Amino acid sequence: MEEEKQKELLIIIPAYNEEENIPAVLEALEQPEIRAIADILVMNDASSDNTNWIVKARGHRLVTHVFNLGYGSGLQLGYKYAIRRNYRYVIQMDADGQHDVCNIPRIYQALKTPDMGGRFPDIILASRFMEGSGQYPISRLRNLAFRFYRGLVYLGTGQRISDPTTGLQGLSRAAFLYYSKYNHFDDRYPDANMVMQMLLLGFQVREIPAVMHSRTSGKSMHSGLKPVFYMFRMVFSILAVLVRIKVLKMDVNVRQTVRTDGAKRES
């Protein structure tokens, strides 16, 4: 059989013990309108269930970790894969079925659309909380947490982001090239801290409305006492980002080099 030509867009899916959810996610991504524009890469984070075999049986690109490295490390390894294979765009989405596949073409188109000043976005955030977003039920406690992170991002950058913790994002080559470098990406919980970092470094960040769903099966990485640990870690990570960039003025030269390299490869 003739080998399928590589696309310019790679969809990265970190997965840990998602045998109940990932078959439906992959089936949706196998529809012609998605396969025509994107390749799929699953980062299997040492799952102890059948996640690995399900992905293999469906014939998708697969990287399996020998040890559990965490959500952020899985994504970063995916970025390195995209760099080595010369992809131009990346869309990252979860394996649990919460991120509707209908968002993929919209994010891809947004990545390729300049603003009024002719600038192309580096990051597209798929937001659950914009006008035009699908209904997404959340508890009062989670709503307070979202408001808290929005406030931190606004205080640190002066920019309003409605959903700084969204895991459904599109990235330009310049953005995922920067993320792929050592110490540029949170290896556990890359959320509002990374959004703030990229805004402070001058990367172009945009939001578009998205359709998302609640998890129906499996175990979330924020279950049990993990949200408490996540909250403390995220606050300290955001503070570290502010000190590193606004006080110590670090990474500015690296940012310029990365963006220049990304622009050359996209031209």
CSV table of N, CA, C and O in Angstrom, one decimal, residues 48-139:
chain,number,residue,atom,x,y,z
A,48,SER,N,-1.1,1.2,32.1
A,48,SER,CA,-1.1,-0.2,32.6
A,48,SER,C,-2.3,-1.0,32.0
A,48,SER,O,-2.4,-2.2,32.2
A,49,ASP,N,-3.1,-0.3,31.2
A,49,ASP,CA,-4.3,-0.9,30.6
A,49,ASP,C,-4.0,-1.2,29.1
A,49,ASP,O,-2.8,-1.3,28.7
A,50,ASN,N,-5.0,-1.3,28.3
A,50,ASN,CA,-4.8,-1.6,26.9
A,50,ASN,C,-4.7,-0.4,25.9
A,50,ASN,O,-4.8,-0.6,24.7
A,51,THR,N,-4.4,0.7,26.5
A,51,THR,CA,-4.3,1.9,25.6
A,51,THR,C,-3.3,1.7,24.5
A,51,THR,O,-3.5,2.0,23.3
A,52,ASN,N,-2.1,1.2,24.8
A,52,ASN,CA,-1.1,1.0,23.9
A,52,ASN,C,-1.5,0.1,22.7
A,52,ASN,O,-1.3,0.4,21.5
A,53,TRP,N,-2.2,-1.0,23.0
A,53,TRP,CA,-2.6,-2.0,22.0
A,53,TRP,C,-3.7,-1.4,21.2
A,53,TRP,O,-3.8,-1.7,20.0
A,54,ILE,N,-4.6,-0.7,21.7
A,54,ILE,CA,-5.7,-0.1,21.0
A,54,ILE,C,-5.2,0.9,19.9
A,54,ILE,O,-5.6,0.8,18.8
A,55,VAL,N,-4.2,1.7,20.3
A,55,VAL,CA,-3.6,2.7,19.3
A,55,VAL,C,-2.9,1.9,18.2
A,55,VAL,O,-3.0,2.2,17.0
A,56,LYS,N,-2.1,0.9,18.6
A,56,LYS,CA,-1.4,0.1,17.6
A,56,LYS,C,-2.3,-0.5,16.6
A,56,LYS,O,-2.1,-0.6,15.4
A,57,ALA,N,-3.4,-1.1,17.1
A,57,ALA,CA,-4.3,-1.8,16.3
A,57,ALA,C,-5.0,-0.9,15.3
A,57,ALA,O,-5.4,-1.4,14.2
A,58,ARG,N,-5.1,0.4,15.6
A,58,ARG,CA,-5.7,1.3,14.7
A,58,ARG,C,-4.7,2.0,13.7
A,58,ARG,O,-5.1,2.8,12.9
A,59,GLY,N,-3.4,1.6,13.9
A,59,GLY,CA,-2.4,2.0,13.0
A,59,GLY,C,-1.9,3.5,13.1
A,59,GLY,O,-1.4,4.0,12.1
A,60,HIS,N,-2.1,4.1,14.3
A,60,HIS,CA,-1.7,5.5,14.4
A,60,HIS,C,-0.2,5.5,15.0
A,60,HIS,O,0.3,4.6,15.6
A,61,ARG,N,0.4,6.7,14.8
A,61,ARG,CA,1.7,6.9,15.3
A,61,ARG,C,1.6,6.8,16.8
A,61,ARG,O,0.7,7.4,17.5
A,62,LEU,N,2.6,6.2,17.4
A,62,LEU,CA,2.6,5.9,18.9
A,62,LEU,C,4.0,6.0,19.5
A,62,LEU,O,4.9,5.4,19.0
A,63,VAL,N,4.1,6.7,20.6
A,63,VAL,CA,5.3,6.7,21.4
A,63,VAL,C,4.9,6.2,22.8
A,63,VAL,O,4.0,6.8,23.4
A,64,THR,N,5.5,5.2,23.3
A,64,THR,CA,5.1,4.6,24.6
A,64,THR,C,6.3,4.8,25.6
A,64,THR,O,7.4,4.4,25.3
A,65,HIS,N,6.0,5.5,26.7
A,65,HIS,CA,7.0,5.7,27.7
A,65,HIS,C,7.2,4.4,28.6
A,65,HIS,O,6.2,3.8,28.9
A,66,VAL,N,8.4,4.1,28.9
A,66,VAL,CA,8.7,3.0,29.8
A,66,VAL,C,8.2,3.3,31.2
A,66,VAL,O,7.7,2.4,31.9
A,67,PHE,N,8.4,4.5,31.7
A,67,PHE,CA,8.0,5.0,33.0
A,67,PHE,C,7.0,6.1,32.8
A,67,PHE,O,7.0,6.8,31.8
A,68,ASN,N,6.1,6.3,33.8
A,68,ASN,CA,5.1,7.4,33.8
A,68,ASN,C,5.9,8.7,34.0
A,68,ASN,O,6.4,8.9,35.1
A,69,LEU,N,5.8,9.6,33.0
A,69,LEU,CA,6.6,10.8,33.1
A,69,LEU,C,5.7,12.0,33.4
A,69,LEU,O,6.2,13.1,33.7
A,70,GLY,N,4.4,11.9,33.2
A,70,GLY,CA,3.5,13.0,33.5
A,70,GLY,C,3.0,13.7,32.2
A,70,GLY,O,3.6,13.5,31.2
A,71,TYR,N,1.9,14.4,32.4
A,71,TYR,CA,1.2,15.0,31.2
A,71,TYR,C,2.1,15.9,30.5
A,71,TYR,O,2.2,15.9,29.2
A,72,GLY,N,2.8,16.8,31.2
A,72,GLY,CA,3.6,17.8,30.5
A,72,GLY,C,4.8,17.2,29.8
A,72,GLY,O,5.1,17.7,28.7
A,73,SER,N,5.4,16.2,30.4
A,73,SER,CA,6.5,15.6,29.7
A,73,SER,C,6.1,14.9,28.4
A,73,SER,O,6.8,14.9,27.4
A,74,GLY,N,4.9,14.3,28.5
A,74,GLY,CA,4.3,13.6,27.3
A,74,GLY,C,4.1,14.6,26.2
A,74,GLY,O,4.5,14.4,25.0
A,75,LEU,N,3.6,15.8,26.5
A,75,LEU,CA,3.4,16.8,25.5
A,75,LEU,C,4.8,17.3,24.9
A,75,LEU,O,4.9,17.5,23.7
A,76,GLN,N,5.7,17.5,25.8
A,76,GLN,CA,7.0,18.0,25.4
A,76,GLN,C,7.7,17.1,24.4
A,76,GLN,O,8.3,17.5,23.4
A,77,LEU,N,7.6,15.8,24.7
A,77,LEU,CA,8.2,14.8,23.8
A,77,LEU,C,7.5,14.8,22.5
A,77,LEU,O,8.1,14.6,21.4
A,78,GLY,N,6.2,15.1,22.5
A,78,GLY,CA,5.4,15.2,21.3
A,78,GLY,C,5.9,16.4,20.5
A,78,GLY,O,6.0,16.3,19.2
A,79,TYR,N,6.2,17.5,21.1
A,79,TYR,CA,6.8,18.7,20.4
A,79,TYR,C,8.1,18.3,19.8
A,79,TYR,O,8.4,18.7,18.6
A,80,LYS,N,8.9,17.6,20.5
A,80,LYS,CA,10.2,17.2,19.9
A,80,LYS,C,10.0,16.3,18.7
A,80,LYS,O,10.8,16.5,17.7
A,81,TYR,N,9.1,15.4,18.7
A,81,TYR,CA,8.7,14.6,17.6
A,81,TYR,C,8.3,15.5,16.4
A,81,TYR,O,8.8,15.3,15.3
A,82,ALA,N,7.5,16.5,16.7
A,82,ALA,CA,7.0,17.4,15.6
A,82,ALA,C,8.1,18.2,15.0
A,82,ALA,O,8.1,18.4,13.8
A,83,ILE,N,9.1,18.6,15.8
A,83,ILE,CA,10.2,19.3,15.3
A,83,ILE,C,11.1,18.5,14.4
A,83,ILE,O,11.4,18.9,13.3
A,84,ARG,N,11.4,17.3,14.9
A,84,ARG,CA,12.2,16.4,14.0
A,84,ARG,C,11.5,16.0,12.7
A,84,ARG,O,12.2,15.7,11.7
A,85,ARG,N,10.2,15.9,12.7
A,85,ARG,CA,9.5,15.5,11.5
A,85,ARG,C,9.1,16.7,10.7
A,85,ARG,O,8.4,16.5,9.7
A,86,ASN,N,9.5,17.9,11.1
A,86,ASN,CA,9.2,19.1,10.3
A,86,ASN,C,7.8,19.5,10.2
A,86,ASN,O,7.3,19.9,9.1
A,87,TYR,N,7.0,19.2,11.2
A,87,TYR,CA,5.6,19.7,11.1
A,87,TYR,C,5.5,21.2,11.3
A,87,TYR,O,6.4,21.8,12.0
A,88,ARG,N,4.5,21.8,10.7
A,88,ARG,CA,4.4,23.3,10.8
A,88,ARG,C,3.5,23.7,11.9
A,88,ARG,O,3.6,24.8,12.5
A,89,TYR,N,2.5,22.9,12.2
A,89,TYR,CA,1.5,23.2,13.3
A,89,TYR,C,1.3,22.0,14.1
A,89,TYR,O,1.4,20.8,13.7
A,90,VAL,N,0.9,22.2,15.4
A,90,VAL,CA,0.5,21.2,16.3
A,90,VAL,C,-0.8,21.6,17.0
A,90,VAL,O,-1.0,22.7,17.3
A,91,ILE,N,-1.7,20.6,17.1
A,91,ILE,CA,-2.9,20.7,18.0
A,91,ILE,C,-2.8,19.7,19.0
A,91,ILE,O,-2.6,18.5,18.7
A,92,GLN,N,-2.9,20.1,20.3
A,92,GLN,CA,-2.8,19.1,21.4
A,92,GLN,C,-4.2,19.0,21.9
A,92,GLN,O,-5.0,19.9,22.1
A,93,MET,N,-4.6,17.7,22.2
A,93,MET,CA,-6.0,17.4,22.7
A,93,MET,C,-5.9,16.2,23.7
A,93,MET,O,-4.9,15.5,23.6
A,94,ASP,N,-6.9,16.1,24.5
A,94,ASP,CA,-6.9,15.0,25.5
A,94,ASP,C,-7.5,13.8,25.0
A,94,ASP,O,-8.2,13.8,24.0
A,95,ALA,N,-7.2,12.7,25.6
A,95,ALA,CA,-7.6,11.3,25.2
A,95,ALA,C,-8.9,10.9,25.8
A,95,ALA,O,-9.4,9.8,25.6
A,96,ASP,N,-9.5,11.7,26.7
A,96,ASP,CA,-10.6,11.3,27.5
A,96,ASP,C,-12.0,11.6,26.9
A,96,ASP,O,-13.0,11.4,27.5
A,97,GLY,N,-12.0,12.2,25.7
A,97,GLY,CA,-13.2,12.5,25.0
A,97,GLY,C,-13.9,13.9,25.3
A,97,GLY,O,-14.9,14.2,24.8
A,98,GLN,N,-13.2,14.7,26.2
A,98,GLN,CA,-13.8,16.0,26.5
A,98,GLN,C,-13.6,17.0,25.4
A,98,GLN,O,-14.4,17.9,25.3
A,99,HIS,N,-12.6,16.8,24.6
A,99,HIS,CA,-12.3,17.8,23.5
A,99,HIS,C,-13.0,17.3,22.2
A,99,HIS,O,-12.5,16.3,21.6
A,100,ASP,N,-14.0,18.0,21.8
A,100,ASP,CA,-14.8,17.5,20.6
A,100,ASP,C,-13.9,17.7,19.4
A,100,ASP,O,-13.3,18.8,19.2
A,101,VAL,N,-13.9,16.7,18.5
A,101,VAL,CA,-13.1,16.8,17.3
A,101,VAL,C,-13.5,17.9,16.3
A,101,VAL,O,-12.7,18.3,15.5
A,102,CYS,N,-14.8,18.3,16.5
A,102,CYS,CA,-15.2,19.4,15.6
A,102,CYS,C,-14.4,20.7,15.7
A,102,CYS,O,-14.4,21.5,14.8
A,103,ASN,N,-13.7,20.8,16.8
A,103,ASN,CA,-12.8,22.0,17.0
A,103,ASN,C,-11.5,22.0,16.2
A,103,ASN,O,-10.9,23.0,16.0
A,104,ILE,N,-11.1,20.8,15.7
A,104,ILE,CA,-9.8,20.7,15.1
A,104,ILE,C,-9.7,21.6,13.8
A,104,ILE,O,-8.8,22.4,13.7
A,105,PRO,N,-10.7,21.5,12.9
A,105,PRO,CA,-10.6,22.4,11.7
A,105,PRO,C,-10.6,23.8,12.0
A,105,PRO,O,-9.9,24.6,11.4
A,106,ARG,N,-11.4,24.2,13.0
A,106,ARG,CA,-11.4,25.6,13.4
A,106,ARG,C,-10.1,26.1,14.0
A,106,ARG,O,-9.7,27.2,13.7
A,107,ILE,N,-9.5,25.3,14.8
A,107,ILE,CA,-8.2,25.7,15.4
A,107,ILE,C,-7.1,25.8,14.3
A,107,ILE,O,-6.3,26.7,14.2
A,108,TYR,N,-7.1,24.8,13.4
A,108,TYR,CA,-6.2,24.8,12.3
A,108,TYR,C,-6.4,26.0,11.4
A,108,TYR,O,-5.4,26.7,11.0
A,109,GLN,N,-7.6,26.4,11.1
A,109,GLN,CA,-7.8,27.6,10.3
A,109,GLN,C,-7.4,28.8,11.0
A,109,GLN,O,-6.8,29.8,10.4
A,110,ALA,N,-7.6,28.9,12.3
A,110,ALA,CA,-7.3,30.1,13.1
A,110,ALA,C,-5.7,30.2,13.1
A,110,ALA,O,-5.2,31.4,13.1
A,111,LEU,N,-5.0,29.1,13.2
A,111,LEU,CA,-3.5,29.2,13.1
A,111,LEU,C,-3.0,29.8,11.8
A,111,LEU,O,-1.9,30.4,11.8
A,112,LYS,N,-3.8,29.7,10.8
A,112,LYS,CA,-3.3,30.1,9.4
A,112,LYS,C,-3.9,31.5,9.1
A,112,LYS,O,-3.8,31.9,7.9
A,113,THR,N,-4.6,32.1,10.0
A,113,THR,CA,-5.3,33.4,9.7
A,113,THR,C,-4.6,34.5,10.4
A,113,THR,O,-4.6,34.6,11.7
A,114,PRO,N,-4.1,35.5,9.7
A,114,PRO,CA,-3.4,36.7,10.3
A,114,PRO,C,-4.4,37.7,10.9
A,114,PRO,O,-5.6,37.7,10.5
A,115,ASP,N,-4.0,38.5,11.9
A,115,ASP,CA,-4.9,39.5,12.4
A,115,ASP,C,-4.8,40.8,11.5
A,115,ASP,O,-4.2,40.7,10.4
A,116,MET,N,-5.4,41.8,12.0
A,116,MET,CA,-5.5,43.0,11.1
A,116,MET,C,-4.1,43.6,10.8
A,116,MET,O,-3.9,44.3,9.8
A,117,GLY,N,-3.1,43.3,11.7
A,117,GLY,CA,-1.8,43.8,11.5
A,117,GLY,C,-0.9,42.8,10.7
A,117,GLY,O,0.3,43.1,10.6
A,118,GLY,N,-1.5,41.8,10.2
A,118,GLY,CA,-0.8,40.8,9.4
A,118,GLY,C,0.0,39.8,10.3
A,118,GLY,O,0.8,39.0,9.7
A,119,ARG,N,-0.2,39.7,11.6
A,119,ARG,CA,0.5,38.8,12.5
A,119,ARG,C,-0.2,37.5,12.6
A,119,ARG,O,-1.4,37.5,12.9
A,120,PHE,N,0.5,36.4,12.5
A,120,PHE,CA,-0.1,35.1,12.6
A,120,PHE,C,0.0,34.7,14.1
A,120,PHE,O,1.0,35.0,14.8
A,121,PRO,N,-1.0,34.0,14.6
A,121,PRO,CA,-0.9,33.6,16.0
A,121,PRO,C,0.1,32.5,16.2
A,121,PRO,O,0.4,31.7,15.4
A,122,ASP,N,0.7,32.5,17.4
A,122,ASP,CA,1.6,31.4,17.9
A,122,ASP,C,0.8,30.4,18.6
A,122,ASP,O,1.2,29.2,18.6
A,123,ILE,N,-0.2,30.8,19.4
A,123,ILE,CA,-1.0,29.9,20.2
A,123,ILE,C,-2.5,30.2,20.0
A,123,ILE,O,-2.9,31.4,20.1
A,124,ILE,N,-3.3,29.2,19.7
A,124,ILE,CA,-4.7,29.3,19.7
A,124,ILE,C,-5.3,28.5,20.9
A,124,ILE,O,-5.1,27.3,21.0
A,125,LEU,N,-6.0,29.2,21.8
A,125,LEU,CA,-6.6,28.6,23.0
A,125,LEU,C,-8.1,28.3,22.6
A,125,LEU,O,-8.8,29.3,22.3
A,126,ALA,N,-8.5,27.1,22.8
A,126,ALA,CA,-9.9,26.7,22.5
A,126,ALA,C,-10.6,26.9,23.9
A,126,ALA,O,-10.4,26.2,24.8
A,127,SER,N,-11.5,27.9,23.9
A,127,SER,CA,-12.1,28.3,25.2
A,127,SER,C,-13.5,27.7,25.4
A,127,SER,O,-14.3,27.7,24.5
A,128,ARG,N,-13.7,27.3,26.6
A,128,ARG,CA,-15.0,26.8,27.1
A,128,ARG,C,-16.0,28.0,27.5
A,128,ARG,O,-17.2,27.7,27.7
A,129,PHE,N,-15.4,29.2,27.6
A,129,PHE,CA,-16.2,30.2,28.2
A,129,PHE,C,-16.3,31.5,27.4
A,129,PHE,O,-16.5,32.6,28.0
A,130,MET,N,-16.3,31.4,26.1
A,130,MET,CA,-16.5,32.6,25.2
A,130,MET,C,-17.9,32.5,24.7
A,130,MET,O,-18.6,31.5,24.7
A,131,GLU,N,-18.4,33.7,24.2
A,131,GLU,CA,-19.6,33.7,23.4
A,131,GLU,C,-19.5,32.8,22.2
A,131,GLU,O,-18.5,32.9,21.4
A,132,GLY,N,-20.3,31.8,22.0
A,132,GLY,CA,-20.2,30.9,20.9
A,132,GLY,C,-19.7,29.5,21.3
A,132,GLY,O,-19.7,28.6,20.5
A,133,SER,N,-19.2,29.4,22.6
A,133,SER,CA,-18.7,28.2,23.1
A,133,SER,C,-19.9,27.3,23.4
A,133,SER,O,-21.0,27.7,23.7
A,134,GLY,N,-19.7,26.0,23.3
A,134,GLY,CA,-20.7,25.0,23.7
A,134,GLY,C,-21.0,25.0,25.2
A,134,GLY,O,-20.1,25.5,26.0
A,135,GLN,N,-22.1,24.6,25.7
A,135,GLN,CA,-22.4,24.5,27.1
A,135,GLN,C,-21.4,23.5,27.8
A,135,GLN,O,-21.2,22.4,27.3
A,136,TYR,N,-20.8,24.0,28.9
A,136,TYR,CA,-19.9,23.2,29.6
A,136,TYR,C,-20.2,23.3,31.1
A,136,TYR,O,-19.9,24.3,31.7
A,137,PRO,N,-20.9,22.3,31.7
A,137,PRO,CA,-21.3,22.4,33.1
A,137,PRO,C,-20.1,22.3,34.0
A,137,PRO,O,-19.2,21.4,33.9
A,138,ILE,N,-20.0,23.2,35.0
A,138,ILE,CA,-18.9,23.2,36.0
A,138,ILE,C,-19.4,23.5,37.4
A,138,ILE,O,-20.5,24.1,37.5
A,139,SER,N,-18.8,22.9,38.4
A,139,SER,CA,-19.2,23.1,39.8
A,139,SER,C,-18.8,24.6,40.2
A,139,SER,O,-18.0,25.2,39.6
